[in-house]
Amino acid sequence: MKPGPRAFAIEWSVHTWVGLVTSLVGFVFFAAGTVAIFRDELEVWLEPALMRASEDLAAPSLEQAERAVEAAGLRAGARRLVYRWSPATRFVQVTRSDATGAARTVAIDPLSGAWFDRSTHLADDLVELHFFGHLPGGPELSGLFAVALLVVTLSGFVIHLKDLVAQWWRFRSTERLRLVASDAHKVLGVFGAPFAVAMAWSGVLLTVAALLGGAVGLLALRGDARRLDALAGLRREPVDATQRPGTEAPLDARLAVAQQAAQRIEPPRLVIVEHPGDAASRTRCLFPGSRASDDVWVEVNSATTALNSVERGPKTAFAVSTRLAFDVHFARYGGLAGKWLSAALGLAGCVVILTGTLIWLERRRRTRDRRSHQLARLTAGVAVGFPLGLACSLLACRLLPPGGTSQGFSAFLAGWFVGALVVVVLGVRRPSGGVLLATGIVFAMLPGLDFVQGVAPWRVDPASRAAAFTLTAVWLICAWASLVSGKRLSWAAKLSDTIAATGKH
Amino acid sequence: MSGLEPSSTAGVCGVVSLAVLLGRLHGSLWRRRLLSGTALAAATVLAGWWFGLEGITVAVLAASVVNALVALGLGPGNVFDDGATPHRPVSQPSTRQTHVLGPRTVSWAVGLTATLLSPVVAVTAGSAFVATAPFSQEWAFALGAHLIVPMWVVLGCLVPLAGSGRRAIAWIAGPTLFFVVLARWGST
């Protein structure tokens, strides 16, 4: 099966132009998404205190955590307290949010009761960058770009259908730049297609499902919001505070009731206390399972520890599919190996996007226009600036004195901007190489920094050891890749030659 | 949270990788493809049997990574002389490509119509499905809601084939009206 010449030409145009328009955003999706896969590990690595081994031999105690919550002044005026247990640290992290939505996160050692304010939210900020969470309407916008990515994938499949089998395994590394880029684009595009489609599809579901569901509800359910919520498996029962002070049973007692109701031995992963200190306070506990149907939510009356409700798994087919999309998108399948595989395919996605732009630029060599020149610099700048920004932000979080939770993300944006600016202003060839070499040097310093700051992977708390070793491996791989590509820079050098030749004519 | 233990994950990845590599290293091109395809399918089925959907996901990811590495020449096996020779001189663009590089093939009107109106058709189609599907509303809603994205994507590729903005709008308007009427008629 092959499309006719006209259909082929149109699909080629769709693939090229939609791909070009979305290329930089797509690069940010894949690059930030690859970082987001290691969110749990990164969150712990950024705060060495979360990794340090304790000399306290006492058993972990939730009473200690409650006392620390009081001491930190988290309860006064709180709308919600969220207790979160990360698999990468022994610390309990408690986030307090008030009626205005302002949040403060404190890490509490359940062994000693010691607590400190989290000094950086860089890990969360990088995850939010993946779906433009910092911008109003950003998640919905990223959903639209994910649809565009699916259009690019489908049109690419259509135009390569005829030669797909021949091109699948063909990589001619000794040919000229355009063919090398073209082969890499096809090989990685074809093998990365299942991953890219799964990520884009689940990303669309997670970002614009509410909009799409609302539109379906308006047409098919005549705007019946309650029925729509029931079909989507949404639960919207706002808890209003009574404004009357109430007593609270110890957290230990509430969690014991929840564990018994959920028939689980392990403690919950997440505990949400609504309106702490109010007579209407409720405690919701999540016991996650390996499958969507194994998730258990238990709600307990905070004052009496009476059981309010037990929900086992998502209730509707739509809710099950949304949970599946969540697991697929956040690489919650397959443990650490699943994370590494997803990270590799995420980076392959970055290469597919960059080589796609490179192919287009190479095809336009003969036209020698100024816009190609600018696009080449911008693409190279964004691509090499991103790892520089990441490396700078990691270094800033570990070396600079605390200067606000957004300091790390500011360093990331500054590093990214400077890296991109250097390439855009000075040119593609040597500046890109210089930026990559600088990036490689910073990444190579990070494992040494662990050693200097007393959190070498083999010396940290056992709960954080896997995370520390994982990230050490990630930094070393990043350093190696940056240094090697900075040194060789064959593609950028040839691209630069092309642009220089264009300028002379 | 994952149901697959790290050792099991490594096992699934190992089996799939071995299947791919054995297939790639064996005999002629078609034998290799046949063997690697069969081995890969068998490994995926086994992974699915042992670990369910999670095993299949990990198997597909592992197969993607290993295949890509092998194809790029980063793994064992000679991948450059596997018979997949180009069917035309590589330095000459095909007539199709020449055609593509010529005048613009998709007008702004068609592009805008495809971008702005494709989701409208997709949403109305999904709504009509939810309203009229002959099975329980829970399943109708789940399938109808999931129909929207694939339909949106397919329309994004199909509408540009209309050729002109007017024809593209006509392609969009007819089905949209039909689906809206169907959704209103079927909704209770």
PDB file of C-alpha atoms in Angstrom, chain A residues 53 69 156 187 293 320 331 458 483 502:
ATOM      1  CA  ALA A  53      22.244   8.450  57.260  1.00  0.00           C
ATOM      2  CA  VAL A  69       4.278  19.687  62.293  1.00  0.00           C
ATOM      3  CA  GLY A 156       5.547  10.277   8.908  1.00  0.00           C
ATOM      4  CA  VAL A 187      15.618   4.400  12.544  1.00  0.00           C
ATOM      5  CA  SER A 293      -7.795  -1.827  40.532  1.00  0.00           C
ATOM      6  CA  VAL A 320      -9.338   3.013  34.794  1.00  0.00           C
ATOM      7  CA  ALA A 331       7.029   5.398  33.535  1.00  0.00           C
ATOM      8  CA  TRP A 458      27.754   4.317  49.488  1.00  0.00           C
ATOM      9  CA  LEU A 483      32.014  15.922  26.353  1.00  0.00           C
ATOM     10  CA  THR A 502      25.347  30.367   2.201  1.00  0.00           C
TER      11      THR A 502
END
